[in-house]
């Protein structure tokens, strides 16, 4: 089973709202990732968690706040977003290091 | 720094014809190379990867890729394309950077009936 699930599938939020994206995997993977993808562009890495600790932050604005409550869950808390933050947000997981990353279906976010 | 390049924004092919999607890489050391496919409004699906060993890698859905060290290429191939193969394809590497995947710009494949 190589399934990564993400909720919600779609999200519309205003610039003053607070919302959260959720990602879950049950493959026993120890690394989890958040990517942002604009239309017809490659995914851009935002954050990497390794063994539930934040290991990479690609200089992401503080209005995006990641959280890894346990080894199976990854959240992305959103606050005071801008319209340019509208994108497909992808979660991925892997066994870590150079191992294959498996992606979820994504959450399509629209910021009004 | 590691990078991958996909020189074609779009590839058009007739159903039943061979499909090739090109990728070149620039990685220090021995590269780990991946191909992913993305269907509209979906996440990325893993197709195949090269780590070491045999230069011809077989993957999902009848796809294969050929690693060529002298040409620093990792082209994706399918002997007979299907209309359902129409999608966006990404080549990627994590080189020596471990967790950090670097993607090519993507190639849109359109298979016409």
mmCIF file of C-alpha atoms in Angstrom:
data_model
loop_
_atom_site.group_PDB
_atom_site.id
_atom_site.type_symbol
_atom_site.label_atom_id
_atom_site.label_comp_id
_atom_site.label_asym_id
_atom_site.label_seq_id
_atom_site.Cartn_x
_atom_site.Cartn_y
_atom_site.Cartn_z
ATOM 1 C CA UNK A 1 0.000 0.000 0.000
ATOM 2 C CA UNK A 2 1.507 3.306 -1.084
ATOM 3 C CA UNK A 3 -1.387 5.560 -0.177
ATOM 4 C CA UNK A 4 -1.089 9.046 1.214
ATOM 5 C CA UNK A 5 -4.398 10.722 1.988
ATOM 6 C CA UNK A 6 -5.099 14.438 2.182
ATOM 7 C CA UNK A 7 -8.083 16.396 3.417
ATOM 8 C CA UNK A 8 -9.869 18.434 2.358
ATOM 9 C CA UNK A 9 -9.761 18.009 -1.418
ATOM 10 C CA UNK A 10 -10.771 21.608 -1.975
ATOM 11 C CA UNK A 11 -10.628 24.648 0.273
ATOM 12 C CA UNK A 12 -11.761 28.216 -0.243
ATOM 13 C CA UNK A 13 -10.728 30.736 2.376
ATOM 14 C CA UNK A 14 -10.616 34.445 2.924
ATOM 15 C CA UNK A 15 -7.447 36.317 3.735
ATOM 16 C CA UNK A 16 -8.409 36.624 7.409
ATOM 17 C CA UNK A 17 -9.374 32.981 7.916
ATOM 18 C CA UNK A 18 -7.482 30.255 9.726
ATOM 19 C CA UNK A 19 -7.638 26.775 8.228
ATOM 20 C CA UNK A 20 -5.633 23.564 8.308
ATOM 21 C CA UNK A 21 -4.674 20.952 5.755
ATOM 22 C CA UNK A 22 -4.248 17.371 6.892
ATOM 23 C CA UNK A 23 -2.112 14.544 5.536
ATOM 24 C CA UNK A 24 -1.952 10.933 6.688
ATOM 25 C CA UNK A 25 0.090 7.872 5.781
ATOM 26 C CA UNK A 26 0.181 4.373 7.229
ATOM 27 C CA UNK A 27 3.230 3.039 5.430
ATOM 28 C CA UNK A 28 5.539 3.448 8.400
ATOM 29 C CA UNK A 29 7.422 6.193 6.598
ATOM 30 C CA UNK A 30 9.601 8.425 8.766
ATOM 31 C CA UNK A 31 9.825 11.425 6.465
ATOM 32 C CA UNK A 32 6.914 13.626 5.415
ATOM 33 C CA UNK A 33 6.838 16.605 3.092
ATOM 34 C CA UNK A 34 4.734 19.581 2.062
ATOM 35 C CA UNK A 35 4.942 20.883 -1.504
ATOM 36 C CA UNK A 36 3.211 23.773 -3.245
ATOM 37 C CA UNK A 37 2.346 23.447 -6.915
ATOM 38 C CA UNK A 38 1.130 26.190 -9.215
ATOM 39 C CA UNK A 39 -0.693 25.291 -12.423
ATOM 40 C CA UNK A 40 1.486 23.603 -15.047
ATOM 41 C CA UNK A 41 4.590 24.004 -12.864
ATOM 42 C CA UNK A 42 6.635 21.464 -10.906
ATOM 43 C CA UNK A 43 6.063 21.060 -7.177
ATOM 44 C CA UNK A 44 8.103 23.312 -4.915
ATOM 45 C CA UNK A 45 9.297 21.945 -1.611
ATOM 46 C CA UNK A 46 8.066 23.816 1.460
ATOM 47 C CA UNK A 47 8.846 21.687 4.520
ATOM 48 C CA UNK A 48 10.390 18.333 5.420
ATOM 49 C CA UNK A 49 9.803 16.430 8.644
ATOM 50 C CA UNK A 50 12.127 13.604 9.568
ATOM 51 C CA UNK A 51 11.268 11.443 12.578
ATOM 52 C CA UNK A 52 8.614 14.005 13.532
ATOM 53 C CA UNK A 53 11.112 16.862 13.640
ATOM 54 C CA UNK A 54 11.244 19.729 11.169
ATOM 55 C CA UNK A 55 14.434 19.237 9.158
ATOM 56 C CA UNK A 56 13.936 21.549 6.183
ATOM 57 C CA UNK A 57 12.067 24.854 5.882
ATOM 58 C CA UNK A 58 12.517 26.339 2.435
ATOM 59 C CA UNK A 59 12.158 29.916 3.679
ATOM 60 C CA UNK A 60 8.390 29.628 3.700
ATOM 61 C CA UNK A 61 6.449 32.652 5.028
ATOM 62 C CA UNK A 62 5.259 32.324 8.611
ATOM 63 C CA UNK A 63 1.622 32.397 7.509
ATOM 64 C CA UNK A 64 2.236 28.705 6.761
ATOM 65 C CA UNK A 65 2.843 26.683 9.907
ATOM 66 C CA UNK A 66 3.571 22.950 9.702
ATOM 67 C CA UNK A 67 2.954 20.454 12.460
ATOM 68 C CA UNK A 68 3.739 16.759 12.794
ATOM 69 C CA UNK A 69 1.690 15.386 15.728
ATOM 70 C CA UNK A 70 2.919 11.821 15.192
ATOM 71 C CA UNK A 71 4.716 9.714 12.634
ATOM 72 C CA UNK A 72 1.562 9.179 10.545
ATOM 73 C CA UNK A 73 0.130 12.691 10.493
ATOM 74 C CA UNK A 74 1.219 15.987 9.015
ATOM 75 C CA UNK A 75 -0.718 19.229 9.211
ATOM 76 C CA UNK A 76 -0.283 22.564 7.534
ATOM 77 C CA UNK A 77 -1.888 25.456 9.394
ATOM 78 C CA UNK A 78 -2.845 28.445 7.288
ATOM 79 C CA UNK A 79 -3.412 31.989 8.530
ATOM 80 C CA UNK A 80 -3.701 35.348 6.809
ATOM 81 C CA UNK A 81 -2.957 33.942 3.395
ATOM 82 C CA UNK A 82 -2.670 35.996 0.239
ATOM 83 C CA UNK A 83 -4.402 35.349 -3.110
ATOM 84 C CA UNK A 84 -1.027 34.359 -4.587
ATOM 85 C CA UNK A 85 -0.974 31.436 -2.137
ATOM 86 C CA UNK A 86 -3.736 29.809 -4.151
ATOM 87 C CA UNK A 87 -2.273 26.526 -5.421
ATOM 88 C CA UNK A 88 -2.363 22.752 -5.142
ATOM 89 C CA UNK A 89 -0.759 21.682 -1.860
ATOM 90 C CA UNK A 90 0.768 18.237 -1.995
ATOM 91 C CA UNK A 91 1.848 16.024 0.851
ATOM 92 C CA UNK A 92 4.361 13.209 0.381
ATOM 93 C CA UNK A 93 6.031 10.601 2.528
ATOM 94 C CA UNK A 94 9.059 8.343 2.236
ATOM 95 C CA UNK A 95 11.308 6.110 4.290
ATOM 96 C CA UNK A 96 13.705 9.026 4.344
ATOM 97 C CA UNK A 97 17.007 9.865 2.728
ATOM 98 C CA UNK A 98 17.115 8.995 -0.944
ATOM 99 C CA UNK A 99 14.035 6.753 -0.878
ATOM 100 C CA UNK A 100 11.059 7.232 -3.168
ATOM 101 C CA UNK A 101 8.549 9.884 -2.148
ATOM 102 C CA UNK A 102 4.887 8.949 -2.498
ATOM 103 C CA UNK A 103 2.433 11.766 -3.003
ATOM 104 C CA UNK A 104 -1.122 12.338 -1.893
ATOM 105 C CA UNK A 105 -3.828 13.656 -4.228
ATOM 106 C CA UNK A 106 -3.426 17.205 -2.948
ATOM 107 C CA UNK A 107 -5.615 19.958 -1.578
ATOM 108 C CA UNK A 108 -6.604 22.633 -4.042
ATOM 109 C CA UNK A 109 -6.620 25.935 -2.159
ATOM 110 C CA UNK A 110 -8.249 29.138 -3.318
ATOM 111 C CA UNK A 111 -7.616 32.306 -1.322
ATOM 112 C CA UNK A 112 -10.076 35.103 -1.950
ATOM 113 C CA UNK B 1 23.889 21.954 -7.063
ATOM 114 C CA UNK B 2 21.659 19.331 -8.626
ATOM 115 C CA UNK B 3 19.269 19.949 -11.481
ATOM 116 C CA UNK B 4 17.198 18.163 -14.074
ATOM 117 C CA UNK B 5 15.974 19.544 -17.367
ATOM 118 C CA UNK B 6 13.100 18.486 -19.562
ATOM 119 C CA UNK B 7 13.741 20.152 -22.905
ATOM 120 C CA UNK B 8 10.247 19.635 -24.342
ATOM 121 C CA UNK B 9 7.222 21.424 -22.920
ATOM 122 C CA UNK B 10 4.894 19.149 -24.877
ATOM 123 C CA UNK B 11 5.120 15.895 -26.773
ATOM 124 C CA UNK B 12 2.430 14.843 -29.211
ATOM 125 C CA UNK B 13 2.182 11.232 -30.321
ATOM 126 C CA UNK B 14 -0.391 9.071 -32.054
ATOM 127 C CA UNK B 15 -1.903 6.195 -30.139
ATOM 128 C CA UNK B 16 0.062 3.018 -30.706
ATOM 129 C CA UNK B 17 3.274 4.842 -31.553
ATOM 130 C CA UNK B 18 6.360 4.863 -29.324
ATOM 131 C CA UNK B 19 6.505 7.577 -26.694
ATOM 132 C CA UNK B 20 9.713 9.214 -25.444
ATOM 133 C CA UNK B 21 9.932 11.958 -22.836
ATOM 134 C CA UNK B 22 13.396 13.440 -22.448
ATOM 135 C CA UNK B 23 15.276 14.296 -19.265
ATOM 136 C CA UNK B 24 18.856 15.341 -18.645
ATOM 137 C CA UNK B 25 20.447 15.734 -15.248
ATOM 138 C CA UNK B 26 23.297 17.495 -13.527
ATOM 139 C CA UNK B 27 24.165 15.836 -10.246
ATOM 140 C CA UNK B 28 27.411 15.410 -8.376
ATOM 141 C CA UNK B 29 28.122 11.847 -7.456
ATOM 142 C CA UNK B 30 25.777 8.999 -8.279
ATOM 143 C CA UNK B 31 22.287 10.246 -9.027
ATOM 144 C CA UNK B 32 18.987 8.852 -7.875
ATOM 145 C CA UNK B 33 16.552 9.627 -10.684
ATOM 146 C CA UNK B 34 12.773 9.387 -10.705
ATOM 147 C CA UNK B 35 9.858 9.736 -13.074
ATOM 148 C CA UNK B 36 6.431 10.800 -11.886
ATOM 149 C CA UNK B 37 3.178 11.292 -13.784
ATOM 150 C CA UNK B 38 0.405 13.724 -12.888
ATOM 151 C CA UNK B 39 -3.112 13.483 -14.258
ATOM 152 C CA UNK B 40 -5.333 16.607 -14.218
ATOM 153 C CA UNK B 41 -6.245 17.767 -10.723
ATOM 154 C CA UNK B 42 -4.385 14.849 -9.139
ATOM 155 C CA UNK B 43 -1.234 14.255 -7.153
ATOM 156 C CA UNK B 44 1.976 12.827 -8.550
ATOM 157 C CA UNK B 45 2.163 9.102 -9.172
ATOM 158 C CA UNK B 46 5.524 7.353 -8.991
ATOM 159 C CA UNK B 47 6.455 5.525 -12.211
ATOM 160 C CA UNK B 48 10.023 4.325 -11.746
ATOM 161 C CA UNK B 49 13.460 5.148 -10.372
ATOM 162 C CA UNK B 50 17.110 4.543 -11.122
ATOM 163 C CA UNK B 51 19.536 3.952 -8.293
ATOM 164 C CA UNK B 52 22.327 1.825 -9.679
ATOM 165 C CA UNK B 53 22.859 -1.277 -11.766
ATOM 166 C CA UNK B 54 21.007 -2.028 -14.979
ATOM 167 C CA UNK B 55 20.696 1.054 -17.169
ATOM 168 C CA UNK B 56 17.220 0.036 -18.325
ATOM 169 C CA UNK B 57 14.651 0.486 -15.578
ATOM 170 C CA UNK B 58 11.144 -0.928 -15.890
ATOM 171 C CA UNK B 59 8.265 0.742 -14.114
ATOM 172 C CA UNK B 60 4.513 0.955 -13.839
ATOM 173 C CA UNK B 61 1.965 0.974 -16.693
ATOM 174 C CA UNK B 62 4.456 -0.342 -19.277
ATOM 175 C CA UNK B 63 6.891 2.566 -18.906
ATOM 176 C CA UNK B 64 10.633 2.167 -18.849
ATOM 177 C CA UNK B 65 13.570 4.548 -18.689
ATOM 178 C CA UNK B 66 17.121 4.366 -19.936
ATOM 179 C CA UNK B 67 19.940 5.772 -17.842
ATOM 180 C CA UNK B 68 22.851 7.049 -19.928
ATOM 181 C CA UNK B 69 25.775 8.271 -17.869
ATOM 182 C CA UNK B 70 27.831 9.597 -20.765
ATOM 183 C CA UNK B 71 24.935 11.722 -22.010
ATOM 184 C CA UNK B 72 23.639 12.465 -18.478
ATOM 185 C CA UNK B 73 20.183 11.504 -19.620
ATOM 186 C CA UNK B 74 17.284 9.519 -18.215
ATOM 187 C CA UNK B 75 14.637 9.381 -20.939
ATOM 188 C CA UNK B 76 11.225 7.857 -20.264
ATOM 189 C CA UNK B 77 9.870 5.497 -22.898
ATOM 190 C CA UNK B 78 6.809 3.474 -23.728
ATOM 191 C CA UNK B 79 6.734 1.221 -26.787
ATOM 192 C CA UNK B 80 3.057 1.811 -27.599
ATOM 193 C CA UNK B 81 1.300 4.903 -26.225
ATOM 194 C CA UNK B 82 -2.310 4.944 -25.082
ATOM 195 C CA UNK B 83 -4.714 7.878 -25.054
ATOM 196 C CA UNK B 84 -4.872 7.401 -21.280
ATOM 197 C CA UNK B 85 -1.134 8.188 -21.064
ATOM 198 C CA UNK B 86 -1.967 11.827 -21.775
ATOM 199 C CA UNK B 87 -0.727 13.634 -18.670
ATOM 200 C CA UNK B 88 2.056 15.792 -17.231
ATOM 201 C CA UNK B 89 5.344 13.977 -16.665
ATOM 202 C CA UNK B 90 8.080 15.067 -14.272
ATOM 203 C CA UNK B 91 11.654 13.909 -14.028
ATOM 204 C CA UNK B 92 13.278 14.402 -10.621
ATOM 205 C CA UNK B 93 16.462 13.770 -8.692
ATOM 206 C CA UNK B 94 17.512 13.956 -5.104
ATOM 207 C CA UNK B 95 21.176 13.553 -5.947
ATOM 208 C CA UNK B 96 23.228 13.944 -2.833
ATOM 209 C CA UNK B 97 20.618 16.114 -1.139
ATOM 210 C CA UNK B 98 18.724 13.270 0.391
ATOM 211 C CA UNK B 99 15.237 14.385 1.245
ATOM 212 C CA UNK B 100 15.158 17.277 -1.219
ATOM 213 C CA UNK B 101 13.669 16.321 -4.597
ATOM 214 C CA UNK B 102 14.498 18.596 -7.505
ATOM 215 C CA UNK B 103 12.013 18.462 -10.377
ATOM 216 C CA UNK B 104 12.313 19.240 -14.028
ATOM 217 C CA UNK B 105 9.868 21.695 -15.527
ATOM 218 C CA UNK B 106 7.523 18.967 -16.703
ATOM 219 C CA UNK B 107 6.493 17.698 -20.121
ATOM 220 C CA UNK B 108 2.884 17.517 -21.198
ATOM 221 C CA UNK B 109 2.156 14.409 -23.230
ATOM 222 C CA UNK B 110 -0.805 14.363 -25.573
ATOM 223 C CA UNK B 111 -1.659 11.029 -27.155
ATOM 224 C CA UNK B 112 -4.112 11.379 -30.011
ATOM 225 C CA UNK B 113 -6.444 8.570 -31.083
#
